[in-house]
GROMACS .gro file of N, CA and C in nm:
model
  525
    1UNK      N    1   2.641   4.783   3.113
    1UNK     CA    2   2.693   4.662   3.054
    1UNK      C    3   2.593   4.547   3.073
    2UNK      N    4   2.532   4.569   3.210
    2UNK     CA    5   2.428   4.463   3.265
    2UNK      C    6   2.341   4.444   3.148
    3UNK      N    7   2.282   4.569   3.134
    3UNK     CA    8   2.163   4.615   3.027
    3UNK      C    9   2.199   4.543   2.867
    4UNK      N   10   2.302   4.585   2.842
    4UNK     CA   11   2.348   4.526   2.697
    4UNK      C   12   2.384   4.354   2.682
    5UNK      N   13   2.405   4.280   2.773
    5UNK     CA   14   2.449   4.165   2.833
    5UNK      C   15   2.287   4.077   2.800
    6UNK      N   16   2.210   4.116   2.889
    6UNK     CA   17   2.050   4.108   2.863
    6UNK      C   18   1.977   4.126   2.750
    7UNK      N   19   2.020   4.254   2.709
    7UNK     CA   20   1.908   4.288   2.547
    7UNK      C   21   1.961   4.187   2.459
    8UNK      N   22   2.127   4.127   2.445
    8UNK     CA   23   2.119   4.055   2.366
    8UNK      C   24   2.173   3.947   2.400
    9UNK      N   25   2.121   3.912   2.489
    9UNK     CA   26   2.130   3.730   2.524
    9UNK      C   27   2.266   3.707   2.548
   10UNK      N   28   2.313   3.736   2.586
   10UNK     CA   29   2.445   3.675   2.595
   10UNK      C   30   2.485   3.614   2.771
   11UNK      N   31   2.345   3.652   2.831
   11UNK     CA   32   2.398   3.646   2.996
   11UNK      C   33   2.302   3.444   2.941
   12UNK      N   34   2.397   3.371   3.051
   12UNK     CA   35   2.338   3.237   3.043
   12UNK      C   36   2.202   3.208   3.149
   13UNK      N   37   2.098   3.204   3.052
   13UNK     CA   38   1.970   3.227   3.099
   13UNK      C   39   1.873   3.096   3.092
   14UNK      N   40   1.821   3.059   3.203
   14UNK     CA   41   1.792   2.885   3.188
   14UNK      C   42   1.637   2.927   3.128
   15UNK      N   43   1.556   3.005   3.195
   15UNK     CA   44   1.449   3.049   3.153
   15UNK      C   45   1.373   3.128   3.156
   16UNK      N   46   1.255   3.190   3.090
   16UNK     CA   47   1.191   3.303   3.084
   16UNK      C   48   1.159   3.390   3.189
   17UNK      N   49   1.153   3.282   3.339
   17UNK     CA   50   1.128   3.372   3.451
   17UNK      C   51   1.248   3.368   3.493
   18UNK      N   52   1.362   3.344   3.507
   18UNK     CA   53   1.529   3.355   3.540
   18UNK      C   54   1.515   3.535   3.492
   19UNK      N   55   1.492   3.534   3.342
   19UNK     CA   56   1.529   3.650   3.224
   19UNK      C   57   1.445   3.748   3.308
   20UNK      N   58   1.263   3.739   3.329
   20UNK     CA   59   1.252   3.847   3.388
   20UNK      C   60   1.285   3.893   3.509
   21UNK      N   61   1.320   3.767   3.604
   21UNK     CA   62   1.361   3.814   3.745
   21UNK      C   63   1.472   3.904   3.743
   22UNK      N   64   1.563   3.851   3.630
   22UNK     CA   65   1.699   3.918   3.619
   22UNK      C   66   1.669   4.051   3.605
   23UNK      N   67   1.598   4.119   3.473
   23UNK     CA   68   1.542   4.226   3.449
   23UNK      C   69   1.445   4.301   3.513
   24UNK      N   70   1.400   4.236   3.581
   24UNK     CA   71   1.321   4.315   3.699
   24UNK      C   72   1.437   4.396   3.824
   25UNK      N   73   1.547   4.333   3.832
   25UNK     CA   74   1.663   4.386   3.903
   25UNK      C   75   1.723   4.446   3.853
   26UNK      N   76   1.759   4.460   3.699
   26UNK     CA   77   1.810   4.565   3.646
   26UNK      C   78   1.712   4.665   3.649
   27UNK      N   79   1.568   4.680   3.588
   27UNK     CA   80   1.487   4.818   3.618
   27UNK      C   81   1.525   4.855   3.720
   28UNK      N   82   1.533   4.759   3.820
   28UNK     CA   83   1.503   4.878   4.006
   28UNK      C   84   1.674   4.914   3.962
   29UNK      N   85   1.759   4.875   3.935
   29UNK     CA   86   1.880   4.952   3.980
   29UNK      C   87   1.906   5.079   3.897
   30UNK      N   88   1.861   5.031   3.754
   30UNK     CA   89   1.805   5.170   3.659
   30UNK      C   90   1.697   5.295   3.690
   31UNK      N   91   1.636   5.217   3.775
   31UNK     CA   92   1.521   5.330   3.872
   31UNK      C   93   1.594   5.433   3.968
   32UNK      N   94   1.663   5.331   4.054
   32UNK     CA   95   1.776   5.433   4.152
   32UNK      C   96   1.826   5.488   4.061
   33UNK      N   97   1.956   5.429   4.025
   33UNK     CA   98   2.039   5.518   3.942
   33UNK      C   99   1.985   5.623   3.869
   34UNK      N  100   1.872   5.640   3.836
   34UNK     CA  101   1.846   5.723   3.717
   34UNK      C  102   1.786   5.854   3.810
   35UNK      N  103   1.742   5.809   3.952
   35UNK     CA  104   1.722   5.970   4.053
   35UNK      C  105   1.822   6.009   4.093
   36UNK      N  106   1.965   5.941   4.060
   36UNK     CA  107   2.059   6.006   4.166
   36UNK      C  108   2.104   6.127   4.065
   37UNK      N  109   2.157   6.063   3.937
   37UNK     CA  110   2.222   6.096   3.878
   37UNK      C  111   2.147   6.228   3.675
   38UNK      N  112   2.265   6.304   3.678
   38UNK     CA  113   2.191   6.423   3.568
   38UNK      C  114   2.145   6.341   3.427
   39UNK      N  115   2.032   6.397   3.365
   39UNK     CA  116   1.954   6.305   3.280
   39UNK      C  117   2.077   6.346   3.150
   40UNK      N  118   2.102   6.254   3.072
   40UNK     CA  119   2.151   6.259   2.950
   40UNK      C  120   2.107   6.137   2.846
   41UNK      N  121   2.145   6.163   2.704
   41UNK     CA  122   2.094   6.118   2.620
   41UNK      C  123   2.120   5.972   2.608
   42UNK      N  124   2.262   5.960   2.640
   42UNK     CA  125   2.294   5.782   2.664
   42UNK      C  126   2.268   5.734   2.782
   43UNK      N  127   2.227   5.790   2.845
   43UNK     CA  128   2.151   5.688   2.973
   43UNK      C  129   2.003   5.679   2.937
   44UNK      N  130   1.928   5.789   2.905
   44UNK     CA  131   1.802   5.745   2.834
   44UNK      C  132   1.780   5.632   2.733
   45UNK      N  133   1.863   5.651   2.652
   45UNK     CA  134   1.871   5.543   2.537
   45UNK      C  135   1.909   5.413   2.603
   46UNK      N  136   2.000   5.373   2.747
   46UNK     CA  137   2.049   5.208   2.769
   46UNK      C  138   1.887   5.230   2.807
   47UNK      N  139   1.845   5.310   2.930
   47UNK     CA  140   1.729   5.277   2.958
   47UNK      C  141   1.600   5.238   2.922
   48UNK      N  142   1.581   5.322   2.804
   48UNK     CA  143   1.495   5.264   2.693
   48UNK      C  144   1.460   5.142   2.642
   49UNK      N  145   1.643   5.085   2.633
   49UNK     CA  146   1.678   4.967   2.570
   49UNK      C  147   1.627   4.826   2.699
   50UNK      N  148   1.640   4.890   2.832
   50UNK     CA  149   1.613   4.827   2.929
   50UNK      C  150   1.472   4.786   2.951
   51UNK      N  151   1.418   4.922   2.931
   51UNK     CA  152   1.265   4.916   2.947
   51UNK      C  153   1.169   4.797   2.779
   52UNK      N  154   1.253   4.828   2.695
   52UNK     CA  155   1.190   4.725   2.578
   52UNK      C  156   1.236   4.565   2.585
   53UNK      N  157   1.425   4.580   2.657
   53UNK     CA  158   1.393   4.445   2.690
   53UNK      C  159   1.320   4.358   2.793
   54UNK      N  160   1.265   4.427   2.895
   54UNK     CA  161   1.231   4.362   2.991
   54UNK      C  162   1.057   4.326   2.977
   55UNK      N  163   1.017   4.486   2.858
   55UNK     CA  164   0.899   4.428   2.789
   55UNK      C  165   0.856   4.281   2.698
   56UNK      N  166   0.989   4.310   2.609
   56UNK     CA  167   1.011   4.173   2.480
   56UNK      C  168   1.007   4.043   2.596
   57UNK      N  169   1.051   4.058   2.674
   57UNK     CA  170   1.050   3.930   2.766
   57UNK      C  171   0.918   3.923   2.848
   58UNK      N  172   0.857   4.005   2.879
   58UNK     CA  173   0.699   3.973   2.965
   58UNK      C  174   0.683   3.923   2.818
   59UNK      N  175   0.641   3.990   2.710
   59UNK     CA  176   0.569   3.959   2.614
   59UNK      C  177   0.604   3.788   2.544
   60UNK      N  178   0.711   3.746   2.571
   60UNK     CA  179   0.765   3.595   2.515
   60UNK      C  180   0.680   3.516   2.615
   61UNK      N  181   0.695   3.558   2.737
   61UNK     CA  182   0.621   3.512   2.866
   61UNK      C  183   0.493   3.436   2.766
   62UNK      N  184   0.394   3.581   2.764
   62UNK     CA  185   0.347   3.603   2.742
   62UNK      C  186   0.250   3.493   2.605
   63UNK      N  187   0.304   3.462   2.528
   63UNK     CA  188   0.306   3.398   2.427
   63UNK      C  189   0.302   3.237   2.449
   64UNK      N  190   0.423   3.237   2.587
   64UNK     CA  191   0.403   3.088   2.625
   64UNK      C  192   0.302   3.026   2.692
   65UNK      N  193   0.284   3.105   2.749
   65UNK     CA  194   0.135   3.109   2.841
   65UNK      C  195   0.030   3.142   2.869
   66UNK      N  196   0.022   3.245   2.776
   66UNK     CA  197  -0.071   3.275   2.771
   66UNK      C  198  -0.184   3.370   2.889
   67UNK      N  199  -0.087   3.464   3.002
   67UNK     CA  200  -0.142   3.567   3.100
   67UNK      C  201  -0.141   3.661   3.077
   68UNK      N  202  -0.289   3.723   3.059
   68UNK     CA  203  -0.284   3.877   3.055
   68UNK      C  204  -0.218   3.927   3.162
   69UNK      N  205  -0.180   3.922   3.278
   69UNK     CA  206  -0.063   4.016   3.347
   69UNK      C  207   0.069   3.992   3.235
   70UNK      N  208   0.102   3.943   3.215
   70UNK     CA  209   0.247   3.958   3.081
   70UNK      C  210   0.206   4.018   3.027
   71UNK      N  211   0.125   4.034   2.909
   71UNK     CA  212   0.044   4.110   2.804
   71UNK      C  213   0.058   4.237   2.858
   72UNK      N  214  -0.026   4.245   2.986
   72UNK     CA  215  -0.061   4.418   3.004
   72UNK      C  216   0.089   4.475   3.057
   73UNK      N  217   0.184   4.387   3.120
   73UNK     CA  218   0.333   4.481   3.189
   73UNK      C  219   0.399   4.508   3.011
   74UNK      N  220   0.359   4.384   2.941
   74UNK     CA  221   0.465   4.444   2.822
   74UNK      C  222   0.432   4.538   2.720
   75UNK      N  223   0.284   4.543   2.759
   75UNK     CA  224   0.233   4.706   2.677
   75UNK      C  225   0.263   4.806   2.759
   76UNK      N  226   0.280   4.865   2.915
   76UNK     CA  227   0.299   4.914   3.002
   76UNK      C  228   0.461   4.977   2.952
   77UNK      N  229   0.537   4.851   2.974
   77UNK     CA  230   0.713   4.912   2.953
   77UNK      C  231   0.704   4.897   2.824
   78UNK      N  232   0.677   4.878   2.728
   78UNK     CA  233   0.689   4.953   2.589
   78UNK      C  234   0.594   5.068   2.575
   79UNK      N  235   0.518   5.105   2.655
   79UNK     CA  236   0.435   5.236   2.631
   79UNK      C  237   0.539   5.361   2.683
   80UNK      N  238   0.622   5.306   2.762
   80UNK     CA  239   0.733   5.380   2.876
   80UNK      C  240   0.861   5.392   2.744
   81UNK      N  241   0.900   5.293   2.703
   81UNK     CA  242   1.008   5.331   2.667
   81UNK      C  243   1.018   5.410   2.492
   82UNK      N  244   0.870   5.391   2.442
   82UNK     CA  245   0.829   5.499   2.334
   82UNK      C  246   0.854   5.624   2.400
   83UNK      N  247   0.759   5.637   2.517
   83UNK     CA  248   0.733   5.761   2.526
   83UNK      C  249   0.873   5.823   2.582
   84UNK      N  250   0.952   5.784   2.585
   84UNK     CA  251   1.066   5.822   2.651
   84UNK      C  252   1.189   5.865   2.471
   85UNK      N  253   1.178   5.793   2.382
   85UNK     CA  254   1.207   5.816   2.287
   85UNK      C  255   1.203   5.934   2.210
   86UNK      N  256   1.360   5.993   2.173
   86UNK     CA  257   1.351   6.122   2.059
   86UNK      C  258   1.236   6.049   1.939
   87UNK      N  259   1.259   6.141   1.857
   87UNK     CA  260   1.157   6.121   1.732
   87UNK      C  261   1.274   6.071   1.658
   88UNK      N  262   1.413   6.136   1.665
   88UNK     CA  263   1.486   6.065   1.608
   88UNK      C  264   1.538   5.922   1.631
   89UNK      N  265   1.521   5.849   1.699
   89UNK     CA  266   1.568   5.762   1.761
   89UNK      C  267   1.520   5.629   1.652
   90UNK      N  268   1.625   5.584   1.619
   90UNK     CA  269   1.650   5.447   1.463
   90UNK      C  270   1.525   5.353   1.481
   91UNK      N  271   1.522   5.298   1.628
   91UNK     CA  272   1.461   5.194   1.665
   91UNK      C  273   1.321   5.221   1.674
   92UNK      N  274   1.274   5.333   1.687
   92UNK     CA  275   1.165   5.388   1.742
   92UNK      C  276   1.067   5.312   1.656
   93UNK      N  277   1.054   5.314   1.507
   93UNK     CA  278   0.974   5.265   1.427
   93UNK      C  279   0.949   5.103   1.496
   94UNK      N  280   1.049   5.042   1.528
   94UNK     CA  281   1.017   4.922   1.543
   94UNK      C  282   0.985   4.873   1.661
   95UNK      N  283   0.997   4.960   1.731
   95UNK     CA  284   0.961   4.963   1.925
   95UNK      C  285   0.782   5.002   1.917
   96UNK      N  286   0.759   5.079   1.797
   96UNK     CA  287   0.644   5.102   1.796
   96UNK      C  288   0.542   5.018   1.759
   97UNK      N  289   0.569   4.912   1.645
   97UNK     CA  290   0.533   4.785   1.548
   97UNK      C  291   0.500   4.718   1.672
   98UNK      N  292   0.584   4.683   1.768
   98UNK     CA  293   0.556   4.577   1.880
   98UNK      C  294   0.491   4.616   1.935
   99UNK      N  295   0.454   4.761   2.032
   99UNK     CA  296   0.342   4.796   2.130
   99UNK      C  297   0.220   4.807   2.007
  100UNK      N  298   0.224   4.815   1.902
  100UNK     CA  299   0.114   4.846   1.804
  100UNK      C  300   0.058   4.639   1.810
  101UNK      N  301   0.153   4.553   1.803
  101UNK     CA  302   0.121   4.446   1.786
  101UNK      C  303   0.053   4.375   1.920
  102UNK      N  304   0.108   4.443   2.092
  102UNK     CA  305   0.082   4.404   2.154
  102UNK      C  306  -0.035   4.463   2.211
  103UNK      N  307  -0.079   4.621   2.162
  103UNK     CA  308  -0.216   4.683   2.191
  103UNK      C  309  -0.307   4.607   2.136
  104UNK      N  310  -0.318   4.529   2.018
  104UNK     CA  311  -0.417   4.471   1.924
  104UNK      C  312  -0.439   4.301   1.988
  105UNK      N  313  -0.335   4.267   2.046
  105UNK     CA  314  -0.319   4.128   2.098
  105UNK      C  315  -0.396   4.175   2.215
  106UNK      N  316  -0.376   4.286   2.336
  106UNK     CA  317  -0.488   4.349   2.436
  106UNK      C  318  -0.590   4.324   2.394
  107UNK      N  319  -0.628   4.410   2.347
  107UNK     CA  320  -0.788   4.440   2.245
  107UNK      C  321  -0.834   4.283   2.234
  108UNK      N  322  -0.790   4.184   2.219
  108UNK     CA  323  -0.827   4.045   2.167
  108UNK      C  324  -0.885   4.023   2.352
  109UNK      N  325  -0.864   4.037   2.421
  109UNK     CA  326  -0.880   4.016   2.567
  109UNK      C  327  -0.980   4.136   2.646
  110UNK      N  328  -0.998   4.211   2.586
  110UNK     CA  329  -1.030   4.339   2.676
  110UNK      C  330  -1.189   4.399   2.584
  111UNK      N  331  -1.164   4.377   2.455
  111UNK     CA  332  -1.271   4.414   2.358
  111UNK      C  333  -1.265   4.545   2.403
  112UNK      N  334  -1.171   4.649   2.394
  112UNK     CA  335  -1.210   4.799   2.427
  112UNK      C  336  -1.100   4.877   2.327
  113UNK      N  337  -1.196   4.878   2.234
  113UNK     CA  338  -1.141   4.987   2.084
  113UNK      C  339  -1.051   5.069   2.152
  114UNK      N  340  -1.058   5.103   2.246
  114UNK     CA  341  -0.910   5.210   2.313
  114UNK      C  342  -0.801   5.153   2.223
  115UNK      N  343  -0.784   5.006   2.307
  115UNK     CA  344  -0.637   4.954   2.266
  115UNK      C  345  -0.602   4.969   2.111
  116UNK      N  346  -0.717   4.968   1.998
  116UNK     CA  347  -0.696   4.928   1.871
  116UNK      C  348  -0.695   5.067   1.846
  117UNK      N  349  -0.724   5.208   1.904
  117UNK     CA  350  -0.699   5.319   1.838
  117UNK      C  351  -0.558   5.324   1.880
  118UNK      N  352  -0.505   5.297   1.984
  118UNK     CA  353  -0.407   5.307   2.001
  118UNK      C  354  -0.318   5.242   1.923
  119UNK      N  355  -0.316   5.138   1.875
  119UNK     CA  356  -0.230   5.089   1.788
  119UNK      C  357  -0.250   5.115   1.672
  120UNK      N  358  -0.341   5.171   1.591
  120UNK     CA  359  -0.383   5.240   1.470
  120UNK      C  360  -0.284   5.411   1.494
  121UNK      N  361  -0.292   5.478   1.582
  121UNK     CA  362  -0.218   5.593   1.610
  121UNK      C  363  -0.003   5.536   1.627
  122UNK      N  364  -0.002   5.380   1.713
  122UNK     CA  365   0.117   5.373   1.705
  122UNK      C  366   0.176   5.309   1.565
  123UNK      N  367   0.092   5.252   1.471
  123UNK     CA  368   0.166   5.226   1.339
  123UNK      C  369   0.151   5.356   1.252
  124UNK      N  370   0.079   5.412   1.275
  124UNK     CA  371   0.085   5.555   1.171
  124UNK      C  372   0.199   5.635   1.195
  125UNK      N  373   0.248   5.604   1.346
  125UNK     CA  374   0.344   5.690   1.373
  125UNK      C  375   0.477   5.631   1.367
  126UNK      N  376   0.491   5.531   1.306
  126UNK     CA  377   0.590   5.428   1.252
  126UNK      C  378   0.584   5.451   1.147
  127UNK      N  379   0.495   5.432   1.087
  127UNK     CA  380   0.503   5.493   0.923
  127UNK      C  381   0.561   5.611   0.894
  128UNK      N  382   0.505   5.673   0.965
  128UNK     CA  383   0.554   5.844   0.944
  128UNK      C  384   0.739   5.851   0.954
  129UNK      N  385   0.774   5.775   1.093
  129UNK     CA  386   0.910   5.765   1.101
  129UNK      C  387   1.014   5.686   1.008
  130UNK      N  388   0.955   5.558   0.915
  130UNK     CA  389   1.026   5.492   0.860
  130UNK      C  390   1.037   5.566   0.755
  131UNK      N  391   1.132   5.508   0.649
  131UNK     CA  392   1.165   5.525   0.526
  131UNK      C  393   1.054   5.452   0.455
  132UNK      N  394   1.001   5.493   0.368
  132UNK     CA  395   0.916   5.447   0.270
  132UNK      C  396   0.951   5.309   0.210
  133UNK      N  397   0.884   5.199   0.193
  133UNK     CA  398   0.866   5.103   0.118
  133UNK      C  399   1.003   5.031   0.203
  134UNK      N  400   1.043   5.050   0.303
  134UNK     CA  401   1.190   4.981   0.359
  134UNK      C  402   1.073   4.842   0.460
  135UNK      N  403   1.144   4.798   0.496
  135UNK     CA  404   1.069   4.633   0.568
  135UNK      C  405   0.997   4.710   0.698
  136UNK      N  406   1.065   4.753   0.761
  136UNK     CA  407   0.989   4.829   0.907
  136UNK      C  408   0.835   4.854   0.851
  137UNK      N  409   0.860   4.980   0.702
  137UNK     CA  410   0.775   5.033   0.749
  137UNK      C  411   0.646   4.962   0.642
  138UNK      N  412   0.693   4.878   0.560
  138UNK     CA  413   0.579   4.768   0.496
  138UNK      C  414   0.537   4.686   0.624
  139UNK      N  415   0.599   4.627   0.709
  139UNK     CA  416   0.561   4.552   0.853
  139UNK      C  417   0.433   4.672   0.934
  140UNK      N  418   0.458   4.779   0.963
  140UNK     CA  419   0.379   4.856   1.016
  140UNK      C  420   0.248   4.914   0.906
  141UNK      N  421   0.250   4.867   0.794
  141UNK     CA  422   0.187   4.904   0.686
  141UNK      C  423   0.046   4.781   0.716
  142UNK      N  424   0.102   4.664   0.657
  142UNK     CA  425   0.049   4.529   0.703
  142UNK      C  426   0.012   4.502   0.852
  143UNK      N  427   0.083   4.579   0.947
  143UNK     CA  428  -0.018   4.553   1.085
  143UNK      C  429  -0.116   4.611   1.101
  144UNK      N  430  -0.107   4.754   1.053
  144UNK     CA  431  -0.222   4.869   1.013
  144UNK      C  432  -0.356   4.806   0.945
  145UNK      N  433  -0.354   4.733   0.834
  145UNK     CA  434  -0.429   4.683   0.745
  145UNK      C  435  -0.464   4.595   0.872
  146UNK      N  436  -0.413   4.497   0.941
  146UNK     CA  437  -0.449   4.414   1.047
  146UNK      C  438  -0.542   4.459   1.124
  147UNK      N  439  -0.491   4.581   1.183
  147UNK     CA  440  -0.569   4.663   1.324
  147UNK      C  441  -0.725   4.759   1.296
  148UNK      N  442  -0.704   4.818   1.145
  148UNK     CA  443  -0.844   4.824   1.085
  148UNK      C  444  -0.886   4.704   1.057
  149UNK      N  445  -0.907   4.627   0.974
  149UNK     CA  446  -0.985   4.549   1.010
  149UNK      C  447  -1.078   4.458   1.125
  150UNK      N  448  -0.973   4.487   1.205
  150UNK     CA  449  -1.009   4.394   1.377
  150UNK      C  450  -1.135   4.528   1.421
  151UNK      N  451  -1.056   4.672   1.388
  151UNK     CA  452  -1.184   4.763   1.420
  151UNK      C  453  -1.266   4.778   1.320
  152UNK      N  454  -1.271   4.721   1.262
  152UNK     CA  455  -1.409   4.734   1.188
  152UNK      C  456  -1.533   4.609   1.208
  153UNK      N  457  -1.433   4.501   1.231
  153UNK     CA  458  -1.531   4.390   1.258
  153UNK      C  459  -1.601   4.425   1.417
  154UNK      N  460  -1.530   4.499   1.496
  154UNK     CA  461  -1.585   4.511   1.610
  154UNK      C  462  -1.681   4.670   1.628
  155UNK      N  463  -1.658   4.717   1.539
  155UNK     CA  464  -1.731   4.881   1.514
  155UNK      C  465  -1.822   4.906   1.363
  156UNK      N  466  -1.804   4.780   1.320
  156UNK     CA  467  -1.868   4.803   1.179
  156UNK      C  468  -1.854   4.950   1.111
  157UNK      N  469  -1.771   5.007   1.139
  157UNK     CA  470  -1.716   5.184   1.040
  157UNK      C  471  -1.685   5.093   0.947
  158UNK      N  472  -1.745   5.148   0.815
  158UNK     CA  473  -1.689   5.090   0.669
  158UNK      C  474  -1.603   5.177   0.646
  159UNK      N  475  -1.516   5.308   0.731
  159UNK     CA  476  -1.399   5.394   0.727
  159UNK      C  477  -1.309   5.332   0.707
  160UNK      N  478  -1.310   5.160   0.831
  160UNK     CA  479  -1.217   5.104   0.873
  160UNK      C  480  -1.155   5.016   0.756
  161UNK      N  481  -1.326   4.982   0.719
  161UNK     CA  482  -1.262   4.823   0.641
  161UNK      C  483  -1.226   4.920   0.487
  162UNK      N  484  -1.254   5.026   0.449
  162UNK     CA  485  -1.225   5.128   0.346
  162UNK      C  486  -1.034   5.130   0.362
  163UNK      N  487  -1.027   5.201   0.439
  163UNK     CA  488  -0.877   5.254   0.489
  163UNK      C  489  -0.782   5.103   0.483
  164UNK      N  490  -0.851   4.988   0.564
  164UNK     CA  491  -0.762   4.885   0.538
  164UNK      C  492  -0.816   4.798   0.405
  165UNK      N  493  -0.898   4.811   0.329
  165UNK     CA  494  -0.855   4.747   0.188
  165UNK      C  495  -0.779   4.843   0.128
  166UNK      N  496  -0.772   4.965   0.109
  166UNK     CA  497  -0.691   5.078   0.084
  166UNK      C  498  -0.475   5.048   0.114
  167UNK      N  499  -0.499   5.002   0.259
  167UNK     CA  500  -0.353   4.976   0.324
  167UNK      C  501  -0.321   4.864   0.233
  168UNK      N  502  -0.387   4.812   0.241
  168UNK     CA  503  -0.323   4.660   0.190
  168UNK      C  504  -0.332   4.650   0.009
  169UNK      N  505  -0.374   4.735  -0.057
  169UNK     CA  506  -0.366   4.795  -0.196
  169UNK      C  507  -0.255   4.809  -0.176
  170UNK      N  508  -0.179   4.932  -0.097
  170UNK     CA  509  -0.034   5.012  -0.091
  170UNK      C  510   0.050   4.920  -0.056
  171UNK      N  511   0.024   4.821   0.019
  171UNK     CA  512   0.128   4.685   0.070
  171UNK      C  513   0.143   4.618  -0.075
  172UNK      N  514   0.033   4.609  -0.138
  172UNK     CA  515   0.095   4.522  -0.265
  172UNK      C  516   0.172   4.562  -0.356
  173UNK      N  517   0.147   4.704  -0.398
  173UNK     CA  518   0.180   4.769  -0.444
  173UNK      C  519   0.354   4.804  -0.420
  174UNK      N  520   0.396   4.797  -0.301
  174UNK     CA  521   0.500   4.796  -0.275
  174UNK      C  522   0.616   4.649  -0.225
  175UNK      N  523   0.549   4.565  -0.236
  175UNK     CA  524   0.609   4.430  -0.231
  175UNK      C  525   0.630   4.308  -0.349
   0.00000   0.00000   0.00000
């Protein structure tokens, strides 16, 4: 209930470090709880939901202030709560858009193409999951076109800047 109370705002929260302190106490009690007790599909899923909100909140942090420690915990627990994700799972496309948005926001700090293959591999795999031409997966279409380009200006592959004038053809094409 804690968990759902949190993901959608409803607990009265003065500010961003209130929100993560709070959520930093829900992980640890989601940490215990989750060794005591047999793994099932709806406790994975609050947990999931736990692990992306407590990411979405480093990452707001993040935004206000501008610290790569926010940046790197909220690529960290969204790298956790993908990988913890069925393939079926609704949200997945859009849990992916954000670690794809926050690997490329890395990369802006780190200059290490890792992060930008990585987010080139996590919007493809958003694409793959969405429905065609639906908002998710035009959003992951258009970040794609984003994330080649950033690797191409930093790798000069004309693959890159090929593939993303290419993406962004198919974005128009569909908007």
């Amino acid at each position: 209930v804690k968990t759902m109370a949190l993901a959608t705002e409803t607990l009265p929260i003065t500010s961003i470090d209130e929100e993560i302190a709070q959520w930093e106490v829900l992980l640890d009690e989601w940490n215990q709880y989750m060794r005591q007790v047999e793994p099932s599909k709806q406790l994975d899923q609050a947990y999931q939901v736990a692990l992306h909100g407590i990411g979405s909140a480093y990452f707001r942090r993040y935004e206000e202030r501008k610290q790569v420690a926010d940046l790197s915990k909220a690529v960290e627990l969204w790298q956790a709560a993908v990988k913890l994700a069925p393939l079926d799972e609704p949200d997945l496309p859009e849990r992916l858009n954000f670690l794809a948005y926050a690997l490329h926001e890395y990369y802006e700090y780190t200059k290490k193409l890792a992060y930008l293959d990585q987010a080139v591999q996590a919007l493809e795999q958003s694409m793959r999951l969405s429905i065609q031409k639906s908002s998710e997966w035009c959003n992951s279409l258009n970040n794609l076109g984003n994330v080649l380009r950033t690797r191409y200006t930093h790798s000069e592959n004309i693959e890159d800047q090929d593939r993303a004038i290419q993406v962004y053809g198919q974005l128009l094409e569909h908007t």
